[in-house]
Amino acid sequence: MDLAQGHERNADQIAYWNGPGGQRWADRQAVQDILLAPILDLLLDRARPAPGERVLDVGCGSGASTIALARKVAPSGHVFGVDVSGPMLERARQNTPNDAPASYALADATVYPFDPASFDLLASRFGVMFFADPAASFAHLRKAMKPSGRLAFICWKEPRENPFFMAPLQAVYKHVPKLPQLGPEDPGPFSFASEARVQRILGEAGFTGVAMEPCRLELDVAIGRGMDFAVQGALEIGPASRALDGHPDEVRTAAVSSIREALTPFAKGGSVLLPAAIWVVTARAS
């Protein structure tokens, strides 16, 4: 992606999601769609997309949320998916049925020239936590919404409430240095963990009636395929994978043993059920 098309403060995120990291996520699309299906179901339930509506899907990734939303607004509605990741959008376009009322743009939602007051619903599943200046990003997005429009997105709660991320990562930390510490407002998976911060950001952007619903789930990181599959997933994407980048094979082998040990208490048959905690955020455009 041409960085000139994005907001300069989002350049690091744009580079990451168009590099090897973004490609790994695209390659894992089918697995992630199964793994995160319970969270997508929550989003659809709270967002209430209806036939005929126009929906903006921010950070649509490999398209699972866009396709699901398109099914709800069909046949006369439309979903517009926006993401900065070329590899993930390529996968989204491949997976979207030809007759689905959906289209995509490789773009930074912070600066993309959306048609003003054109969307009934702004939705996102884990796509809004990476803005460098989220209040400005949401203010720009709000201008694209109809006055009657509504917002629904899902973001992660604090790391300590998410063994989904932290159990493999803490196991890896027995063998490698810790990743650089992100500040609580730095772009990243947990940048919207603070309820007060999200309320402030959306309020500054002009949204009203902000509600934040905490939800706890158990996510099967093995998707029914057993412990080996769960361990391999931790090695391919996510913070444990990033922490192991560049380390020699003997370190990775030792880390694999520790990851397996950490995940064993969560195993149940072919599943490995890790606790996860999210916010379901809803609001009105005016």
CSV table of C-alpha atoms in Angstrom, one decimal:
chain,number,residue,atom,x,y,z
A,1,MET,CA,0.0,0.0,0.0
A,2,ASP,CA,1.2,3.5,-0.8
A,3,LEU,CA,1.9,5.1,2.5
A,4,ALA,CA,0.8,8.5,1.0
A,5,GLN,CA,-2.7,7.1,1.0
A,6,GLY,CA,-2.7,6.8,4.8
A,7,HIS,CA,-2.5,9.2,7.7
A,8,GLU,CA,1.2,9.7,8.5
A,9,ARG,CA,0.7,8.7,12.1
A,10,ASN,CA,-0.7,5.4,11.0
A,11,ALA,CA,2.3,4.6,8.9
A,12,ASP,CA,3.8,1.9,11.3
A,13,GLN,CA,0.5,0.0,11.3
A,14,ILE,CA,0.1,0.2,7.6
A,15,ALA,CA,3.6,-1.1,7.1
A,16,TYR,CA,3.0,-4.0,9.6
A,17,TRP,CA,-0.3,-5.1,8.0
A,18,ASN,CA,1.2,-5.1,4.5
A,19,GLY,CA,4.4,-7.0,5.5
A,20,PRO,CA,4.9,-10.6,6.7
A,21,GLY,CA,2.6,-10.0,9.7
A,22,GLY,CA,-0.3,-9.2,7.6
A,23,GLN,CA,0.4,-12.1,5.2
A,24,ARG,CA,0.4,-14.5,8.2
A,25,TRP,CA,-3.0,-13.3,9.2
A,26,ALA,CA,-4.3,-13.7,5.7
A,27,ASP,CA,-2.9,-17.2,5.5
A,28,ARG,CA,-4.7,-18.1,8.7
A,29,GLN,CA,-8.0,-16.6,7.6
A,30,ALA,CA,-10.0,-19.9,7.5
A,31,VAL,CA,-8.8,-20.9,11.0
A,32,GLN,CA,-9.4,-17.4,12.5
A,33,ASP,CA,-12.9,-17.2,11.0
A,34,ILE,CA,-13.8,-20.4,12.9
A,35,LEU,CA,-12.0,-19.3,16.1
A,36,LEU,CA,-13.6,-15.9,16.2
A,37,ALA,CA,-17.1,-16.9,15.0
A,38,PRO,CA,-18.6,-16.5,18.5
A,39,ILE,CA,-17.4,-12.9,18.6
A,40,LEU,CA,-18.7,-12.1,15.1
A,41,ASP,CA,-22.1,-13.5,16.3
A,42,LEU,CA,-22.1,-11.1,19.2
A,43,LEU,CA,-21.3,-8.2,16.9
A,44,LEU,CA,-24.1,-9.1,14.5
A,45,ASP,CA,-26.6,-9.4,17.4
A,46,ARG,CA,-25.7,-6.0,18.9
A,47,ALA,CA,-25.3,-4.2,15.6
A,48,ARG,CA,-28.7,-5.3,14.2
A,49,PRO,CA,-27.9,-4.9,10.5
A,50,ALA,CA,-31.2,-4.9,8.6
A,51,PRO,CA,-32.2,-5.4,4.9
A,52,GLY,CA,-31.6,-2.3,2.8
A,53,GLU,CA,-29.0,-0.7,5.1
A,54,ARG,CA,-25.7,0.7,4.1
A,55,VAL,CA,-22.9,-0.5,6.4
A,56,LEU,CA,-19.3,0.6,6.8
A,57,ASP,CA,-17.0,-2.2,8.1
A,58,VAL,CA,-13.8,-0.7,9.5
A,59,GLY,CA,-10.7,-2.9,9.6
A,60,CYS,CA,-12.6,-5.6,7.8
A,61,GLY,CA,-9.5,-7.8,7.4
A,62,SER,CA,-10.1,-11.0,5.4
A,63,GLY,CA,-13.7,-10.3,5.0
A,64,ALA,CA,-15.6,-12.5,7.4
A,65,SER,CA,-17.4,-9.6,9.1
A,66,THR,CA,-18.2,-7.9,5.7
A,67,ILE,CA,-19.6,-11.1,4.3
A,68,ALA,CA,-21.7,-11.8,7.3
A,69,LEU,CA,-23.0,-8.2,7.4
A,70,ALA,CA,-23.8,-8.4,3.7
A,71,ARG,CA,-26.0,-11.4,4.2
A,72,LYS,CA,-28.0,-9.4,6.7
A,73,VAL,CA,-28.5,-6.3,4.6
A,74,ALA,CA,-29.2,-8.2,1.3
A,75,PRO,CA,-30.6,-7.9,-1.2
A,76,SER,CA,-31.0,-4.1,-1.4
A,77,GLY,CA,-28.4,-3.0,1.2
A,78,HIS,CA,-24.6,-2.8,0.8
A,79,VAL,CA,-21.5,-3.2,3.0
A,80,PHE,CA,-18.3,-1.3,2.3
A,81,GLY,CA,-15.2,-3.0,3.9
A,82,VAL,CA,-12.1,-0.9,4.5
A,83,ASP,CA,-8.7,-2.1,5.6
A,84,VAL,CA,-5.1,-1.1,5.3
A,85,SER,CA,-3.8,-4.6,4.7
A,86,GLY,CA,-3.4,-5.6,1.1
A,87,PRO,CA,-2.8,-9.3,1.8
A,88,MET,CA,-6.0,-9.6,3.9
A,89,LEU,CA,-8.1,-7.7,1.5
A,90,GLU,CA,-7.0,-9.9,-1.3
A,91,ARG,CA,-8.2,-12.9,0.7
A,92,ALA,CA,-11.5,-11.0,1.4
A,93,ARG,CA,-12.2,-10.4,-2.3
A,94,GLN,CA,-11.4,-14.1,-3.0
A,95,ASN,CA,-13.9,-15.3,-0.3
A,96,THR,CA,-16.8,-12.9,-1.0
A,97,PRO,CA,-19.5,-14.4,-3.2
A,98,ASN,CA,-20.1,-12.6,-6.5
A,99,ASP,CA,-23.7,-11.9,-5.6
A,100,ALA,CA,-22.9,-10.5,-2.2
A,101,PRO,CA,-23.8,-6.8,-1.8
A,102,ALA,CA,-20.3,-5.9,-0.7
A,103,SER,CA,-17.2,-4.0,-1.9
A,104,TYR,CA,-13.8,-3.2,-0.5
A,105,ALA,CA,-11.2,-0.4,-0.4
A,106,LEU,CA,-7.5,-0.7,0.5
A,107,ALA,CA,-7.4,2.5,2.5
A,108,ASP,CA,-6.8,4.1,5.9
A,109,ALA,CA,-10.3,4.9,7.3
A,110,THR,CA,-8.8,7.9,9.1
A,111,VAL,CA,-8.5,9.8,5.8
A,112,TYR,CA,-10.6,7.9,3.2
A,113,PRO,CA,-13.0,10.3,1.4
A,114,PHE,CA,-16.3,8.6,2.3
A,115,ASP,CA,-19.5,10.0,1.0
A,116,PRO,CA,-20.9,12.2,3.7
A,117,ALA,CA,-23.9,11.0,5.7
A,118,SER,CA,-24.2,7.8,3.7
A,119,PHE,CA,-24.0,4.9,6.2
A,120,ASP,CA,-26.7,3.6,8.6
A,121,LEU,CA,-24.2,1.5,10.6
A,122,LEU,CA,-20.5,1.6,11.3
A,123,ALA,CA,-19.3,-1.8,12.5
A,124,SER,CA,-16.0,-3.3,13.4
A,125,ARG,CA,-14.6,-6.5,14.9
A,126,PHE,CA,-11.2,-5.7,16.3
A,127,GLY,CA,-10.5,-3.1,13.6
A,128,VAL,CA,-10.5,0.2,15.4
A,129,MET,CA,-7.8,-0.2,18.1
A,130,PHE,CA,-4.9,0.6,15.8
A,131,PHE,CA,-5.6,4.3,15.1
A,132,ALA,CA,-2.8,6.6,16.2
A,133,ASP,CA,-5.3,9.5,16.8
A,134,PRO,CA,-8.6,7.6,17.4
A,135,ALA,CA,-10.6,10.7,18.3
A,136,ALA,CA,-9.8,12.2,14.9
A,137,SER,CA,-10.4,8.9,13.2
A,138,PHE,CA,-13.8,8.5,14.7
A,139,ALA,CA,-14.7,12.1,14.0
A,140,HIS,CA,-13.9,11.5,10.4
A,141,LEU,CA,-15.9,8.3,10.3
A,142,ARG,CA,-18.9,9.9,12.0
A,143,LYS,CA,-19.2,12.4,9.1
A,144,ALA,CA,-19.8,9.4,6.9
A,145,MET,CA,-22.7,8.3,9.0
A,146,LYS,CA,-26.3,9.4,8.6
A,147,PRO,CA,-27.6,11.5,11.5
A,148,SER,CA,-29.7,8.5,12.5
A,149,GLY,CA,-26.7,6.2,12.2
A,150,ARG,CA,-25.4,3.9,14.9
A,151,LEU,CA,-22.1,2.4,15.8
A,152,ALA,CA,-21.2,-1.1,17.0
A,153,PHE,CA,-17.7,-2.5,17.5
A,154,ILE,CA,-15.8,-5.0,19.5
A,155,CYS,CA,-12.5,-4.5,21.2
A,156,TRP,CA,-10.4,-6.4,23.8
A,157,LYS,CA,-10.4,-5.8,27.5
A,158,GLU,CA,-7.2,-5.7,29.5
A,159,PRO,CA,-4.4,-8.3,29.0
A,160,ARG,CA,-4.9,-9.8,32.5
A,161,GLU,CA,-8.4,-10.7,31.6
A,162,ASN,CA,-7.3,-12.4,28.3
A,163,PRO,CA,-5.5,-15.7,28.8
A,164,PHE,CA,-6.4,-16.1,25.1
A,165,PHE,CA,-3.3,-13.9,24.5
A,166,MET,CA,-1.4,-14.1,27.7
A,167,ALA,CA,-1.1,-17.8,28.4
A,168,PRO,CA,1.1,-18.6,25.3
A,169,LEU,CA,3.0,-15.3,25.7
A,170,GLN,CA,3.9,-15.9,29.4
A,171,ALA,CA,5.1,-19.4,28.4
A,172,VAL,CA,7.3,-17.9,25.7
A,173,TYR,CA,8.7,-15.3,28.1
A,174,LYS,CA,10.4,-18.1,30.0
A,175,HIS,CA,12.8,-18.3,27.1
A,176,VAL,CA,13.0,-14.9,25.4
A,177,PRO,CA,13.1,-11.2,26.5
A,178,LYS,CA,9.7,-9.5,26.8
A,179,LEU,CA,8.3,-7.5,23.9
A,180,PRO,CA,8.6,-3.7,24.2
A,181,GLN,CA,6.0,-2.4,26.6
A,182,LEU,CA,3.2,-0.5,24.9
A,183,GLY,CA,1.7,2.5,26.6
A,184,PRO,CA,-2.1,2.2,27.5
A,185,GLU,CA,-3.0,4.5,24.6
A,186,ASP,CA,-0.5,3.3,22.0
A,187,PRO,CA,-2.1,1.6,19.0
A,188,GLY,CA,-2.4,-2.1,19.6
A,189,PRO,CA,-4.9,-4.9,20.6
A,190,PHE,CA,-5.5,-3.4,24.1
A,191,SER,CA,-5.5,0.3,23.3
A,192,PHE,CA,-9.3,0.4,23.9
A,193,ALA,CA,-9.3,-1.7,27.1
A,194,SER,CA,-10.0,1.3,29.2
A,195,GLU,CA,-13.7,2.1,29.4
A,196,ALA,CA,-13.0,5.7,30.4
A,197,ARG,CA,-10.7,6.1,27.4
A,198,VAL,CA,-13.3,4.7,24.9
A,199,GLN,CA,-16.0,6.9,26.3
A,200,ARG,CA,-13.7,10.0,26.0
A,201,ILE,CA,-12.7,9.2,22.4
A,202,LEU,CA,-16.2,8.6,21.2
A,203,GLY,CA,-17.5,11.7,23.1
A,204,GLU,CA,-14.8,13.9,21.6
A,205,ALA,CA,-15.8,12.5,18.1
A,206,GLY,CA,-19.4,13.5,18.6
A,207,PHE,CA,-21.0,10.2,19.3
A,208,THR,CA,-23.8,10.0,21.9
A,209,GLY,CA,-25.4,7.2,24.0
A,210,VAL,CA,-22.2,5.3,24.3
A,211,ALA,CA,-22.7,1.9,26.0
A,212,MET,CA,-20.0,-0.6,26.8
A,213,GLU,CA,-21.0,-4.2,27.5
A,214,PRO,CA,-18.4,-6.5,29.0
A,215,CYS,CA,-18.5,-10.1,27.7
A,216,ARG,CA,-16.5,-13.1,28.6
A,217,LEU,CA,-16.0,-16.1,26.3
A,218,GLU,CA,-14.0,-19.2,25.9
A,219,LEU,CA,-12.3,-19.4,22.5
A,220,ASP,CA,-11.2,-22.8,21.2
A,221,VAL,CA,-7.7,-22.0,19.9
A,222,ALA,CA,-7.5,-25.6,18.6
A,223,ILE,CA,-10.8,-25.3,16.7
A,224,GLY,CA,-11.4,-28.9,17.7
A,225,ARG,CA,-8.2,-30.2,16.1
A,226,GLY,CA,-6.2,-30.9,19.3
A,227,MET,CA,-3.3,-29.6,21.2
A,228,ASP,CA,-0.7,-29.7,18.4
A,229,PHE,CA,-2.9,-27.4,16.3
A,230,ALA,CA,-3.3,-25.0,19.2
A,231,VAL,CA,0.4,-24.8,19.8
A,232,GLN,CA,1.1,-24.3,16.1
A,233,GLY,CA,-1.4,-21.4,16.1
A,234,ALA,CA,0.5,-19.7,18.9
A,235,LEU,CA,3.7,-20.0,16.9
A,236,GLU,CA,2.1,-18.5,13.7
A,237,ILE,CA,0.4,-15.3,14.8
A,238,GLY,CA,-0.2,-13.2,17.9
A,239,PRO,CA,2.1,-11.9,20.6
A,240,ALA,CA,3.8,-15.2,21.4
A,241,SER,CA,4.8,-15.5,17.7
A,242,ARG,CA,6.1,-12.0,17.7
A,243,ALA,CA,8.2,-12.6,20.8
A,244,LEU,CA,9.8,-15.6,19.2
A,245,ASP,CA,10.7,-13.9,15.9
A,246,GLY,CA,14.4,-14.1,15.1
A,247,HIS,CA,15.3,-16.6,17.8
A,248,PRO,CA,17.1,-19.8,17.0
A,249,ASP,CA,15.5,-23.2,16.6
A,250,GLU,CA,16.6,-24.5,20.0
A,251,VAL,CA,14.8,-21.6,21.7
A,252,ARG,CA,11.7,-22.2,19.7
A,253,THR,CA,11.8,-25.9,20.6
A,254,ALA,CA,12.0,-25.1,24.3
A,255,ALA,CA,9.2,-22.5,24.0
A,256,VAL,CA,6.9,-25.1,22.2
A,257,SER,CA,7.2,-27.3,25.3
A,258,SER,CA,6.3,-24.4,27.6
A,259,ILE,CA,3.4,-23.4,25.5
A,260,ARG,CA,2.0,-26.9,25.5
A,261,GLU,CA,2.4,-27.1,29.3
A,262,ALA,CA,0.6,-23.7,29.7
A,263,LEU,CA,-2.3,-24.8,27.4
A,264,THR,CA,-2.8,-28.2,28.9
A,265,PRO,CA,-5.1,-27.1,31.8
A,266,PHE,CA,-7.4,-25.6,29.2
A,267,ALA,CA,-7.7,-28.8,27.0
A,268,LYS,CA,-11.0,-30.6,26.7
A,269,GLY,CA,-11.1,-33.4,24.2
A,270,GLY,CA,-9.9,-31.9,20.9
A,271,SER,CA,-10.5,-28.3,22.1
A,272,VAL,CA,-8.3,-25.9,24.0
A,273,LEU,CA,-10.6,-23.3,25.5
A,274,LEU,CA,-8.9,-20.1,26.5
A,275,PRO,CA,-10.8,-17.4,28.4
A,276,ALA,CA,-11.2,-14.1,26.6
A,277,ALA,CA,-12.8,-10.8,27.6
A,278,ILE,CA,-14.1,-8.1,25.3
A,279,TRP,CA,-16.1,-4.9,25.2
A,280,VAL,CA,-19.1,-4.7,22.9
A,281,VAL,CA,-19.4,-0.9,22.3
A,282,THR,CA,-22.5,0.7,20.9
A,283,ALA,CA,-23.3,4.4,20.2
A,284,ARG,CA,-25.4,6.8,18.1
A,285,ALA,CA,-24.0,9.2,15.5
A,286,SER,CA,-26.1,12.1,17.0
